[in-house]
Short mmCIF file of C-alpha atoms in Angstrom, two decimals:
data_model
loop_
_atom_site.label_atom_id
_atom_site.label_comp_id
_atom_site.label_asym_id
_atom_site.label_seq_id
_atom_site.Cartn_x
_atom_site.Cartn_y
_atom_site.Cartn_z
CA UNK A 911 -12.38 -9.54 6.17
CA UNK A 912 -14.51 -5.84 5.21
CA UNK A 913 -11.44 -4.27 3.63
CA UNK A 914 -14.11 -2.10 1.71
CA UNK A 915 -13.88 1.62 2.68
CA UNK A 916 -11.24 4.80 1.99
CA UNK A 917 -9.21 5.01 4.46
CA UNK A 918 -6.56 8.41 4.97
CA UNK A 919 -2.55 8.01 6.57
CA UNK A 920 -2.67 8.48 10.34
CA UNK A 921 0.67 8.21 11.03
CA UNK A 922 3.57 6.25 9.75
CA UNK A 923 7.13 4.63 11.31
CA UNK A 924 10.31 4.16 9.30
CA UNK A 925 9.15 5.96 5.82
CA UNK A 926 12.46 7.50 5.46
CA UNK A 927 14.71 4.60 6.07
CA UNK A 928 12.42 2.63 3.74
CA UNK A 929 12.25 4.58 0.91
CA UNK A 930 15.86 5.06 0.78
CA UNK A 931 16.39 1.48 0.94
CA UNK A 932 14.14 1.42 -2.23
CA UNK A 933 16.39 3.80 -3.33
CA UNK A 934 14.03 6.49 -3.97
CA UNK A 935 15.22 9.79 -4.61
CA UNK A 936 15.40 12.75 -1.44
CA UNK A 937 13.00 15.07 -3.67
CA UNK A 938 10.69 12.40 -3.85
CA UNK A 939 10.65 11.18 -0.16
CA UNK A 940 10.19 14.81 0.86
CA UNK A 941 7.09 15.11 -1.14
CA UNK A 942 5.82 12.24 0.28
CA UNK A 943 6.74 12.56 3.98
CA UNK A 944 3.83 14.09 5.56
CA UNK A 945 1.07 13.20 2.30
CA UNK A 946 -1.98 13.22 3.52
CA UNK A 947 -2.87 9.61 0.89
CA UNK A 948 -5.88 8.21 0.72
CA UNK A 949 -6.70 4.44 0.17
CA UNK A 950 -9.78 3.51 -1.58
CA UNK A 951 -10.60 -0.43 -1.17
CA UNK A 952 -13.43 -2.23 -2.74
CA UNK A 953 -14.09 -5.63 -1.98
CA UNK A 954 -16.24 -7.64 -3.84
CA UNK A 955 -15.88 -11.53 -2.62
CA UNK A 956 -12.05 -12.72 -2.91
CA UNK A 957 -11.85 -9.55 -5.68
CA UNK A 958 -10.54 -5.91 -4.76
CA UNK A 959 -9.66 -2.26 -6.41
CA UNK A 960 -7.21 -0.99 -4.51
CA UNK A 961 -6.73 2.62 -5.09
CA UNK A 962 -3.91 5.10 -3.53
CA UNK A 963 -5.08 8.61 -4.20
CA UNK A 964 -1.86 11.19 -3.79
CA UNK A 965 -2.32 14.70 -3.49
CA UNK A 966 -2.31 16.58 -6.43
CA UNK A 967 -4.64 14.22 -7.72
CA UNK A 968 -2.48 11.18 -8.98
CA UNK A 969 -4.16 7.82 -8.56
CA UNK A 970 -2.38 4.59 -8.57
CA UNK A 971 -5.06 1.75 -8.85
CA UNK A 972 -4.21 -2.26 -8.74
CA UNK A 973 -7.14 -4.93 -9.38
CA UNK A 974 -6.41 -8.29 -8.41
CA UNK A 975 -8.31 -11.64 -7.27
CA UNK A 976 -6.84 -13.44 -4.28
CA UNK A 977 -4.57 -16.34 -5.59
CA UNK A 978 -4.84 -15.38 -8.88
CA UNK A 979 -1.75 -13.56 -11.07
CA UNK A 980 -2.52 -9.67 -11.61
CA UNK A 981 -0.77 -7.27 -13.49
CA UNK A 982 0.39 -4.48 -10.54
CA UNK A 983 1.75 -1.29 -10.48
CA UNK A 984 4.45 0.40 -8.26
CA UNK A 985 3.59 3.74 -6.66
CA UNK A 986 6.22 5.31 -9.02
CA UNK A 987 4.33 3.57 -12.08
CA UNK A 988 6.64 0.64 -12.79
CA UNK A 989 4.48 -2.33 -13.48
CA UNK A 990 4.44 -6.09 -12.26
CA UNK A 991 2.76 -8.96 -12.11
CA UNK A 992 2.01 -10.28 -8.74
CA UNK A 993 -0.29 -12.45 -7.07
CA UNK A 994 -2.15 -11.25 -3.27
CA UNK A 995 -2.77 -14.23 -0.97
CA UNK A 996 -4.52 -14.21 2.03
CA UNK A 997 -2.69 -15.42 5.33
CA UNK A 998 -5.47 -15.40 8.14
CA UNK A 999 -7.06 -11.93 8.01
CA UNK A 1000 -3.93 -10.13 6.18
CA UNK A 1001 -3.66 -9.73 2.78
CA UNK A 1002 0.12 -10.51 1.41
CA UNK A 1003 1.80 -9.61 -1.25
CA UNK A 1004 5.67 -9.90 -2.81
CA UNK A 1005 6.30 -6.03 -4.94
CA UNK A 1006 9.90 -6.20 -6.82
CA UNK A 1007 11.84 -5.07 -4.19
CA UNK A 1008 9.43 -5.29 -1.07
CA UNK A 1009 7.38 -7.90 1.26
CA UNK A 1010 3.87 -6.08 1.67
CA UNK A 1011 1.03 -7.14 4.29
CA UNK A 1012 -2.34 -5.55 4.76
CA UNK A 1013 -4.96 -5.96 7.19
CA UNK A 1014 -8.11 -4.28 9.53
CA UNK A 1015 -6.81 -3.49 13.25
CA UNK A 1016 -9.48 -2.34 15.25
CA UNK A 1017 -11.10 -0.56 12.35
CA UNK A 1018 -7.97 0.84 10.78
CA UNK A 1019 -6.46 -0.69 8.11
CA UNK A 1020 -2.39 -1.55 8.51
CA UNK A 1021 -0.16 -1.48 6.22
CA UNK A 1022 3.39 -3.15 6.76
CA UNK A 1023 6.13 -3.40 3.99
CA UNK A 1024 9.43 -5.16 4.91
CA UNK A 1025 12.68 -3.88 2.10
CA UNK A 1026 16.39 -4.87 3.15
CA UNK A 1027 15.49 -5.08 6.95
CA UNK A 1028 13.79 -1.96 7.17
CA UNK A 1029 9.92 -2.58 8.15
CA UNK A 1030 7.66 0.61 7.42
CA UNK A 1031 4.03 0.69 9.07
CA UNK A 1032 1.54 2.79 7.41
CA UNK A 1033 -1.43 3.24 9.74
CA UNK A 1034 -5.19 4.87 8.10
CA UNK A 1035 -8.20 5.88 9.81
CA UNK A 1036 -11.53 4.73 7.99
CA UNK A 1037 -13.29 7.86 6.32
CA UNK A 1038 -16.18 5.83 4.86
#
C-alpha cells in the first residue's frame, strides 16, 4: 500500500467524454487535455496529502485519514466533505458528481473516475 511518491500523467482514456459529462467548459478541457499534472502523495500510516500540481503552478491539495470525514476540494476549487476508504489495495472515494478509485499497478499509480457512465483512466509514471 506505498502510495508515497510524485507521480506525472502518462497517458489518459476518455478525458473528453468525462469532463463534459461533468459539464466542464470546452476552454477548460482544452487546457487540460494534454497537461503534463503531477501527483504528489504522502503517506504516513492510514493518513495522506494528496497533491495535484497543474502547470502554471496551481496546486490543489486534499488531506484526509482513511475512514475518517475530510473536508475535500474539487480540481476547479469547489469544496466537499468526503470520506476515502480503502477496498483491498485501492483507495475509494465518492466526489459530488463522480465515483473515484486509486491504486499502485505495477509501480504506476491508476487513477479511475466513473461520472454518468463514462469511466476515465488516468495512468502516472513514478518520478520519485
Amino acid at each position: 500500500m506505498a502510495f508515497n511518491g510524485k507521480y506525472e500523467v502518462e497517458s489518459q482514456e476518455n478525458y473528453e467524454e468525462f469532463m463534459k459529462a461533468l459539464k466542464y467548459p470546452n476552454d477548460m478541457i482544452e487546457k487540460g487535455r494534454n497537461a503534463k499534472v503531477i501527483t504528489e502523495v504522502v503517506q504516513n500510516g492510514s493518513e495522506f496529502t494528496w497533491s495535484q500540481i497543474y502547470p502554471g503552478g496551481k496546486t490543489m491539495r486534499n488531506k484526509f485519514v482513511i475512514g475518517q470525514e475530510s473536508d475535500m476540494e474539487t480540481m476547479d476549487g469547489k469544496k466537499f466533505k468526503a470520506t476515502v476508504k480503502m477496498d483491498g489495495s485501492k483507495l475509494v472515494c465518492d466526489f459530488p458528481n463522480y465515483h473515484h478509485t486509486s491504486e499502485i499497478v505495477g509501480g504506476k499509480l491508476v487513477e479511475i473516475s466513473v461520472c454518468g457512465g463514462v469511466t476515465y483512466q488516468r495512468m502516472s509514471k513514478k518520478l520519485a
